[in-house]
Tab-separated table of C-alpha atoms (C1' of nucleotides) in Angstrom:
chain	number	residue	atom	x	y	z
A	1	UNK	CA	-26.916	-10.804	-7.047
A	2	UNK	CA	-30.064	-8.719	-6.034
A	3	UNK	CA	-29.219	-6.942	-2.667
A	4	UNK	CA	-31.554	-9.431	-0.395
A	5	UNK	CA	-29.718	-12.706	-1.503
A	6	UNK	CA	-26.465	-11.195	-1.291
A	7	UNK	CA	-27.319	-9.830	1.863
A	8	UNK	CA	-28.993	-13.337	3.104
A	9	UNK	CA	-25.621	-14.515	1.783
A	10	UNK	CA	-23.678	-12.230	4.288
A	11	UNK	CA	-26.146	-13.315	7.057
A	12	UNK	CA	-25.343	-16.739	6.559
A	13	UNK	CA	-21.032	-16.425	6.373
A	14	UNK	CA	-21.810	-14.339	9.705
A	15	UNK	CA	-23.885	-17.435	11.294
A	16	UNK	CA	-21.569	-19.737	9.765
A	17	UNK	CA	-18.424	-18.280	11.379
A	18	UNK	CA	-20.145	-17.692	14.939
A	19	UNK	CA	-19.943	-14.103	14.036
A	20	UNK	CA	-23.090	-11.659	15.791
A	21	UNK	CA	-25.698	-9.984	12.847
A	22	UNK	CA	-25.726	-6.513	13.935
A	23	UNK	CA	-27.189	-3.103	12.730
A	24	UNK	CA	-23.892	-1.869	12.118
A	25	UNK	CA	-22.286	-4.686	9.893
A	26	UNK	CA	-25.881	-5.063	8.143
A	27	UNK	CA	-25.648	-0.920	7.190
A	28	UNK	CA	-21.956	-1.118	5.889
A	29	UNK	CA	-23.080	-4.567	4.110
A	30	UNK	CA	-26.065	-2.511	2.462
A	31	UNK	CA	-23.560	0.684	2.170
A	32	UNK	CA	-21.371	-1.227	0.355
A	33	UNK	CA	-23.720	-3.414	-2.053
A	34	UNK	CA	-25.730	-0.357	-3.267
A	35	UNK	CA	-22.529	1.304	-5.162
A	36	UNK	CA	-21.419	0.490	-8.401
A	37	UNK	CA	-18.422	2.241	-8.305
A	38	UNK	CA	-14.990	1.566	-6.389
A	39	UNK	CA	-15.079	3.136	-3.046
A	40	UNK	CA	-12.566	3.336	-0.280
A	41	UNK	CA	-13.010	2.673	3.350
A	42	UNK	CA	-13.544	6.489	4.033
A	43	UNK	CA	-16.145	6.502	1.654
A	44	UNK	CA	-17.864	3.643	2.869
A	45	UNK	CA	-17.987	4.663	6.625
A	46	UNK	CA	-19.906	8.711	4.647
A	47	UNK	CA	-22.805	5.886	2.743
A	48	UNK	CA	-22.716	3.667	5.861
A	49	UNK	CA	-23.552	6.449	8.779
A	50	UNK	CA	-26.764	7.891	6.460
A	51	UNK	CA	-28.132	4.678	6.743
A	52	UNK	CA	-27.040	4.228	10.354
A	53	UNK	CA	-25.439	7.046	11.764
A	54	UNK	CA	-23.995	4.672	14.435
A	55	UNK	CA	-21.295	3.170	12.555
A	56	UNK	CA	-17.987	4.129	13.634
A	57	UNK	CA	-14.751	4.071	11.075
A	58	UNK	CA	-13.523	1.330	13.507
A	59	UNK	CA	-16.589	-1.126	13.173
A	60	UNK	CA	-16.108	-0.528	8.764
A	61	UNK	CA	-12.580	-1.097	9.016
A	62	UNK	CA	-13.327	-4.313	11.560
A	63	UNK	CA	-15.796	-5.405	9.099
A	64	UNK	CA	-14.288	-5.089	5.860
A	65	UNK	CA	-11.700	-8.016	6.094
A	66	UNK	CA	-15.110	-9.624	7.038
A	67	UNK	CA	-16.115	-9.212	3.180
A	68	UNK	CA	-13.231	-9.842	1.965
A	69	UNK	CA	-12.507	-12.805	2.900
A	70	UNK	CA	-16.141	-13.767	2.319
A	71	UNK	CA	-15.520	-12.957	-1.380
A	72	UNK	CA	-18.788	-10.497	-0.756
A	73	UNK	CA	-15.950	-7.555	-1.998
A	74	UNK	CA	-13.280	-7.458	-3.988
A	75	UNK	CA	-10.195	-5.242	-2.581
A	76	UNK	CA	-7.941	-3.518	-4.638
A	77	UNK	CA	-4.855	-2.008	-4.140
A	78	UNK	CA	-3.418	0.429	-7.137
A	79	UNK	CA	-0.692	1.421	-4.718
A	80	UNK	CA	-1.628	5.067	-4.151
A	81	UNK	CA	-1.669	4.379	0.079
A	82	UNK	CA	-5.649	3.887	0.363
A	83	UNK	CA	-7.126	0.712	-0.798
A	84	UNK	CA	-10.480	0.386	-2.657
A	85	UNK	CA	-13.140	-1.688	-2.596
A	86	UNK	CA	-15.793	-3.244	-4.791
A	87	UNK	CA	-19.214	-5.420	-4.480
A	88	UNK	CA	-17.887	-8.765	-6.023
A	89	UNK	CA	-20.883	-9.792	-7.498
A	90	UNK	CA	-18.985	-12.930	-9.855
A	91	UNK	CA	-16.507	-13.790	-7.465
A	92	UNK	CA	-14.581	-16.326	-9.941
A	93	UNK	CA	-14.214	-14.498	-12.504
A	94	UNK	CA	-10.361	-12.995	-13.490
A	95	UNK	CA	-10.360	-9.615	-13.354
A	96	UNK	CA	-7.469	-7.214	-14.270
A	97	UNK	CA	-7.599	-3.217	-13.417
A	98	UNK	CA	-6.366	-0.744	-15.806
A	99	UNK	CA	-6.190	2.299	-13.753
A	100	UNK	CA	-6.004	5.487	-15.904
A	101	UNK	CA	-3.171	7.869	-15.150
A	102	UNK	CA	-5.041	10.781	-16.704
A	103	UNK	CA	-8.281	10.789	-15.025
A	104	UNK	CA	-7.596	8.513	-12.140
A	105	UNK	CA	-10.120	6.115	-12.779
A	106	UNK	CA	-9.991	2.497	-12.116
A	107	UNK	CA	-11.489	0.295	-15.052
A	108	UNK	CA	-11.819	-3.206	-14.470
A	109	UNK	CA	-12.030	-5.952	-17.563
A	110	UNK	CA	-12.244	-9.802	-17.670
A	111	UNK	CA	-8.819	-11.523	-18.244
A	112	UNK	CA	-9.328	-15.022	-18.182
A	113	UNK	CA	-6.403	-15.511	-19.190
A	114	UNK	CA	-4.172	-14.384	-16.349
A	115	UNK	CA	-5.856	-17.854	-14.391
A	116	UNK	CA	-3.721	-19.695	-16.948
A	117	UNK	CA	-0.576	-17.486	-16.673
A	118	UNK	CA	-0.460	-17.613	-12.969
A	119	UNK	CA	-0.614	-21.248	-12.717
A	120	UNK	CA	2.344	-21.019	-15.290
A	121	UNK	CA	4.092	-18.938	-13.418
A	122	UNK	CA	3.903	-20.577	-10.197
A	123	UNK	CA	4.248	-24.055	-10.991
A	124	UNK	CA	8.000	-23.027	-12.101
A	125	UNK	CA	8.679	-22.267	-8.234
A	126	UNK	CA	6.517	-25.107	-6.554
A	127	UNK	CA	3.863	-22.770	-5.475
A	128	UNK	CA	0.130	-23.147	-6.047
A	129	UNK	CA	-1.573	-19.654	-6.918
A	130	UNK	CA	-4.084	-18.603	-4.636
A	131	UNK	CA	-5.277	-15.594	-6.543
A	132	UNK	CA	-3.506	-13.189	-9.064
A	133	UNK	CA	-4.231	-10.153	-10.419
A	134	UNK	CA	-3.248	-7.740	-13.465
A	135	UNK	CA	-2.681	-3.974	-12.880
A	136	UNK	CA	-2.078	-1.788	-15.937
A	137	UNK	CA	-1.385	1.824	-15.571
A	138	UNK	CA	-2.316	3.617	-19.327
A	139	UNK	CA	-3.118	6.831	-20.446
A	140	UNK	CA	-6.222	7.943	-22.399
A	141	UNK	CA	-5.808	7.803	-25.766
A	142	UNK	CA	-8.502	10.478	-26.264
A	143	UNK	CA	-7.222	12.826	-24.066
A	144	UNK	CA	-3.840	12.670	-25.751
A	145	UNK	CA	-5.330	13.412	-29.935
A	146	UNK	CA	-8.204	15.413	-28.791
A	147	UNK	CA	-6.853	17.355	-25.575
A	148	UNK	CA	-10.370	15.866	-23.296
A	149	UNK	CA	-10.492	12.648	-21.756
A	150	UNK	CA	-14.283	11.745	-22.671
A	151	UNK	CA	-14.796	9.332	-19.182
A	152	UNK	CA	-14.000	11.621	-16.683
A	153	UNK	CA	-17.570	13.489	-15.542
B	1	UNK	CA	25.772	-4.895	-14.228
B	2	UNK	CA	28.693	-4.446	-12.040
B	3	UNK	CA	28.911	-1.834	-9.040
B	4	UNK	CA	31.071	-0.101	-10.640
B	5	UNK	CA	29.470	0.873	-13.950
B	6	UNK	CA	25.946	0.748	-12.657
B	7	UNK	CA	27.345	3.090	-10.576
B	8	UNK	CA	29.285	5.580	-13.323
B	9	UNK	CA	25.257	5.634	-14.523
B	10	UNK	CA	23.717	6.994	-11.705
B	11	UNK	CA	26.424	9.611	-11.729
B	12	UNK	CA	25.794	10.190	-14.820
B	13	UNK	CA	21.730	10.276	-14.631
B	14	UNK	CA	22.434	12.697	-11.591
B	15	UNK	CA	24.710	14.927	-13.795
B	16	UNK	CA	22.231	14.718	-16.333
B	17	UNK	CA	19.400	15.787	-14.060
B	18	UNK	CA	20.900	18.367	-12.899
B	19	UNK	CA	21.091	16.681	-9.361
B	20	UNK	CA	24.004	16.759	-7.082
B	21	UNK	CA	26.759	13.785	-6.274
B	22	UNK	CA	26.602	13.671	-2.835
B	23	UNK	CA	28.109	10.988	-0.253
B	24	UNK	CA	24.898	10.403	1.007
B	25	UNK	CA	22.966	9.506	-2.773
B	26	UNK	CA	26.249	7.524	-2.974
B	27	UNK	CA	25.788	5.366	-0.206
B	28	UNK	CA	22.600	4.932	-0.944
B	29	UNK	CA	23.425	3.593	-3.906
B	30	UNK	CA	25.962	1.423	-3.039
B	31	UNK	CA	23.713	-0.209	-0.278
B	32	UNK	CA	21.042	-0.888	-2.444
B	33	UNK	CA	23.181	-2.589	-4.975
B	34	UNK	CA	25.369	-4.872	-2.640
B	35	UNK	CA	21.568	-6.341	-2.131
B	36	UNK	CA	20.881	-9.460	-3.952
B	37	UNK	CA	16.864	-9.769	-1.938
B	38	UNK	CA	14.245	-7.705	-1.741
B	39	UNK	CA	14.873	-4.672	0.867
B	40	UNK	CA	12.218	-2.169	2.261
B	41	UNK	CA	13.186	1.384	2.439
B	42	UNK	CA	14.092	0.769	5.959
B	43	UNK	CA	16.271	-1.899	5.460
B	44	UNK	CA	17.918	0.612	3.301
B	45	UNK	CA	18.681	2.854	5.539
B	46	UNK	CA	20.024	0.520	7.589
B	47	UNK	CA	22.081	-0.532	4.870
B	48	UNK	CA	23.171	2.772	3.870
B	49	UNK	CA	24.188	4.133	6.974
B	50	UNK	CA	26.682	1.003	7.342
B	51	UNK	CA	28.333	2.783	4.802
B	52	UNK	CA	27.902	6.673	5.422
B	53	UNK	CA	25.842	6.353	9.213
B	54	UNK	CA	25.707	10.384	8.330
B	55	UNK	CA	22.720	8.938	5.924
B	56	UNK	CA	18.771	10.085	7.317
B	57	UNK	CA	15.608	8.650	6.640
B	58	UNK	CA	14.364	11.605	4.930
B	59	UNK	CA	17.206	11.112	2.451
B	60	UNK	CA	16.791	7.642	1.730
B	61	UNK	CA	13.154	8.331	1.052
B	62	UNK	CA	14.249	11.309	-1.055
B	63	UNK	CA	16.516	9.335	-3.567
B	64	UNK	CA	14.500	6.316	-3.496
B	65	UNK	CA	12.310	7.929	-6.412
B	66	UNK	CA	15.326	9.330	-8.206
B	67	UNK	CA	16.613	5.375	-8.309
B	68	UNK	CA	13.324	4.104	-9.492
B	69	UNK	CA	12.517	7.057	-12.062
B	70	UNK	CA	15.848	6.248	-13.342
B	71	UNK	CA	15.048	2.330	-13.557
B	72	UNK	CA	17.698	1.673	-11.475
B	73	UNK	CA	15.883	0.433	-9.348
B	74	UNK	CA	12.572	-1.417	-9.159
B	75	UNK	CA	9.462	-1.196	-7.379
B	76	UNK	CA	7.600	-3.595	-5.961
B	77	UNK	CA	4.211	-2.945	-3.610
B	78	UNK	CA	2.373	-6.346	-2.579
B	79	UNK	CA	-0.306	-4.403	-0.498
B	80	UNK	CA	1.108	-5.247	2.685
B	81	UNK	CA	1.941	-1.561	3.705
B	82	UNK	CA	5.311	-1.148	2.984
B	83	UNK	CA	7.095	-1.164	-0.654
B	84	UNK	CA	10.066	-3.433	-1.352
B	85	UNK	CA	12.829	-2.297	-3.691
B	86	UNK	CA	15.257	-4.522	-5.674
B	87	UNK	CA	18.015	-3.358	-8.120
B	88	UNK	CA	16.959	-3.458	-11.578
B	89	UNK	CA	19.516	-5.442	-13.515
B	90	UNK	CA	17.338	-5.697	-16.873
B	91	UNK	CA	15.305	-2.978	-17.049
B	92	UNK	CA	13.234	-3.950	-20.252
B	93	UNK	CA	12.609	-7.399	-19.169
B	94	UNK	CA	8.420	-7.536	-17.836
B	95	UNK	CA	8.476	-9.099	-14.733
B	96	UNK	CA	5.937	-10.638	-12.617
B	97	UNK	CA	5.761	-11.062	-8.492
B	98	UNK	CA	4.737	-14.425	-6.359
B	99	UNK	CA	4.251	-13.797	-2.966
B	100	UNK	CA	4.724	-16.863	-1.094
B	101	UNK	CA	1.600	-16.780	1.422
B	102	UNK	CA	3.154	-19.248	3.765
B	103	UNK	CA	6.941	-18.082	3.810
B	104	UNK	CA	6.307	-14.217	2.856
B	105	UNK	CA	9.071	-14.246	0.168
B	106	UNK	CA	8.666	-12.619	-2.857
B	107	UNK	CA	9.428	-14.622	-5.891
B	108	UNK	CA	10.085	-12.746	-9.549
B	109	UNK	CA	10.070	-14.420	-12.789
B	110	UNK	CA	10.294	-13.233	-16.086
B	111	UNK	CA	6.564	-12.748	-17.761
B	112	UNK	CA	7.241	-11.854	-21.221
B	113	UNK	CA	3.339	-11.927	-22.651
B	114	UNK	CA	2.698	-9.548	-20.182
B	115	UNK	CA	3.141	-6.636	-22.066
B	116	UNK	CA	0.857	-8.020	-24.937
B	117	UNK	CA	-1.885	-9.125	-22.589
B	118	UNK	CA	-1.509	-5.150	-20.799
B	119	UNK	CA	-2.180	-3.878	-24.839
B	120	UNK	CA	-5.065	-5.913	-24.982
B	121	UNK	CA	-6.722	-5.167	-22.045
B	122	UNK	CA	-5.980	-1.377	-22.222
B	123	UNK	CA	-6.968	-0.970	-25.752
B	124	UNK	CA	-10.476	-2.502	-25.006
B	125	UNK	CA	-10.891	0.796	-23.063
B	126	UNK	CA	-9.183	3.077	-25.724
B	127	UNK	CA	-5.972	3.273	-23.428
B	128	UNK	CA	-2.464	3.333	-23.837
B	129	UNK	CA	-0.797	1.055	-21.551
B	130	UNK	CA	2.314	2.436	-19.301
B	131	UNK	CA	3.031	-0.009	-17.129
B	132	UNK	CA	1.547	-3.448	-15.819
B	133	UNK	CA	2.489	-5.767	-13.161
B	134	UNK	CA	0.863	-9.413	-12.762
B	135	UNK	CA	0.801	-10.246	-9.114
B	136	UNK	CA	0.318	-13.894	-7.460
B	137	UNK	CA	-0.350	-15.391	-4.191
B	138	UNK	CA	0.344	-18.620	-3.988
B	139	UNK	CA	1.092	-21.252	-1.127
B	140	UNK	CA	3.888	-23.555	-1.164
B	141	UNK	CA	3.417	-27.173	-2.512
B	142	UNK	CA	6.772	-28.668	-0.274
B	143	UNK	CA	5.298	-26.929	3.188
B	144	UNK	CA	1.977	-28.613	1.986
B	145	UNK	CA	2.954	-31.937	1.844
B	146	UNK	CA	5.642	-31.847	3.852
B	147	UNK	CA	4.784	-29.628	6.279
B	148	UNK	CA	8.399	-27.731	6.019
B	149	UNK	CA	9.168	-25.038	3.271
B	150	UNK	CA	12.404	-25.377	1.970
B	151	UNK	CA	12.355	-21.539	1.004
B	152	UNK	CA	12.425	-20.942	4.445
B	153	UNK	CA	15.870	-19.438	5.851
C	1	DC	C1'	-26.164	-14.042	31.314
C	2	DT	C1'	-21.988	-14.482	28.623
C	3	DG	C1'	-18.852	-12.699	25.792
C	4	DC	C1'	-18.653	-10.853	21.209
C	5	DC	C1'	-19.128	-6.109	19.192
C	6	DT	C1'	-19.150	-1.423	19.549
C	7	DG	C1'	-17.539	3.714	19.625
C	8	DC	C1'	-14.037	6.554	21.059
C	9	DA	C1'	-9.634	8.080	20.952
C	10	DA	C1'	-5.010	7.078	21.112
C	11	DA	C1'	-1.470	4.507	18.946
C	12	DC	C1'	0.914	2.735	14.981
C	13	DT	C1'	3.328	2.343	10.495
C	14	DC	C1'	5.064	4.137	6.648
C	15	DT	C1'	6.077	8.204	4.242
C	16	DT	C1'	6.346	13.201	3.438
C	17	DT	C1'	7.579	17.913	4.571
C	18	DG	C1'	9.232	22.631	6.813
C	19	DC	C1'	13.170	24.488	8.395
C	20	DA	C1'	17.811	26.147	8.960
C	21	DC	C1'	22.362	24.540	8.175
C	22	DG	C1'	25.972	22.644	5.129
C	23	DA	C1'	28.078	21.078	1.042
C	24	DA	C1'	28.396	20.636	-4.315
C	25	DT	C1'	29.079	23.205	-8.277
D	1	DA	C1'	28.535	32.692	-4.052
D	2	DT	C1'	24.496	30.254	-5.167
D	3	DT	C1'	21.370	26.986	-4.532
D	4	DC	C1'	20.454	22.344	-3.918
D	5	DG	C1'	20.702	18.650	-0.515
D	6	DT	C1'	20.705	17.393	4.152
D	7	DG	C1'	19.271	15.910	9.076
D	8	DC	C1'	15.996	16.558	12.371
D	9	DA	C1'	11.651	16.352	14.069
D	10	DA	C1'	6.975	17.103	13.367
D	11	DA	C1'	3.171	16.296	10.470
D	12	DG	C1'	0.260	13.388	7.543
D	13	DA	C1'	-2.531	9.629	5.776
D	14	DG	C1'	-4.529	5.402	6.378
D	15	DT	C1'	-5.325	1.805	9.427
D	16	DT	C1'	-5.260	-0.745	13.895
D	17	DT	C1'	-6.050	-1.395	18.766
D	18	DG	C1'	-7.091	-0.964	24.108
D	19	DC	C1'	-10.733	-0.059	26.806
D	20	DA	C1'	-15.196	0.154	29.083
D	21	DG	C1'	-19.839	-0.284	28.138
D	22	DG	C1'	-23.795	-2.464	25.147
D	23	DC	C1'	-26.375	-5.779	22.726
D	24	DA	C1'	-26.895	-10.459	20.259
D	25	DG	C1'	-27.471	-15.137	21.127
DNA sequence: CTGCCTGCAAACTCTTTGCACGAAT
DNA sequence: ATTCGTGCAAAGAGTTTGCAGGCAG
């Protein structure tokens, strides 16, 4: 979960796939790992280039279905046209997003139970659920009694 | 639930709006709710204009939020780029989505803890939920073991 | 050396918007 | 008569891709 395992784990889905280790995909990799935050691809190419000023916006959009699909990021898609992204560092955990309305923030909580429901729900159709996810849009119930929404900066 | 009187309420949510009758919101309207499947917005059009071809792009993509703001119609955005639309029979019934991986279909099935599970989430964060949607993959058990999806057209 | 990876820029997809005309009220 | 709604085409945002050269293995 410390950067240098998760980036010897990235080194290894690389060899593993016959994919090249190079200076770009290692600078988005560390881009990407030292946030804590969700970012979006845009954002990632800005933290990227001042650690390598190489990278192109081609090579982090080449690279992030790379991570994805190495469970090294989590994607997330709230549905406002750009998608963002975030290190996954417990990839089996259920996680729903509750994306504020009022200050545009993305929250994300554990929901184990959604595992549970989308077996449920699947099962009914003959399907076998790959991965599910909970989105909730809410408002801030702070900003609506006190007129100031305490979590935005 | 018929054409006919979901149609008298869009007149009258138009009226009510403020918003003008046109042919073209019309024809809209009528296309979307001959549909029994899923439709993108350019499917739509396409749909539309076999009814009014004097129907545009621009105006399908203008009434498509005046239908969904009215619950008319629904919303649905799996993350693959496009939206998909679907008329909105029961309005106040929660509803989740299970994209079929293999065959691309989108399955919807009542989820009636949903709403509960979108409370408990949000008021962890001192939130008031608006909205939630519970979104599967899944891959098809048939095409599995069968190696043929019966879904399939 | 081989061929995967790269940056660049153009292309692409879906959606939104400015404008002048036309139709609903 | 107003003014909102329309079609057209261009613009926009985010993402993908073709190409020629470069670097990992």
């Amino acid at each position: 979960m410390s950067i240098p395992s998760a980036r010897e784990t990235f080194r290894k889905f690389l060899a593993q796939k016959g994919l090249r280790v190079t200076s770009q995909r290692l600078a988005i990799f560390d881009a990407a790992f030292a946030r804590t935050e969700h970012f979006t691809a845009e954002q990632l190419l800005d933290y990227a280039r001042s650690i390598d000023d190489s990278v192109s916006r081609a090579t982090v959009y080449r690279t992030l279905p790379i991570m994805t699909k190495s469970a090294l990021l989590r994607e997330i898609d709230i549905g406002s046209g750009e998608k963002f992204y975030m290190p996954n560092s417990a990839p089996n955990i259920q996680i729903a997003q509750v994306v504020c309305i009022d200050c545009d923030r993305i929250f994300e909580i554990s929901a184990p139970f959604m595992e549970w429901y989308g077996s449920t729900v699947s099962s009914k159709l003959g399907l076998s659920p790959v991965s599910q996810r909970l989105q909730v849009s809410a408002r801030c119930n702070t900003l609506r009694d006190t007129g100031s929404c305490p979590k935005r900066a």
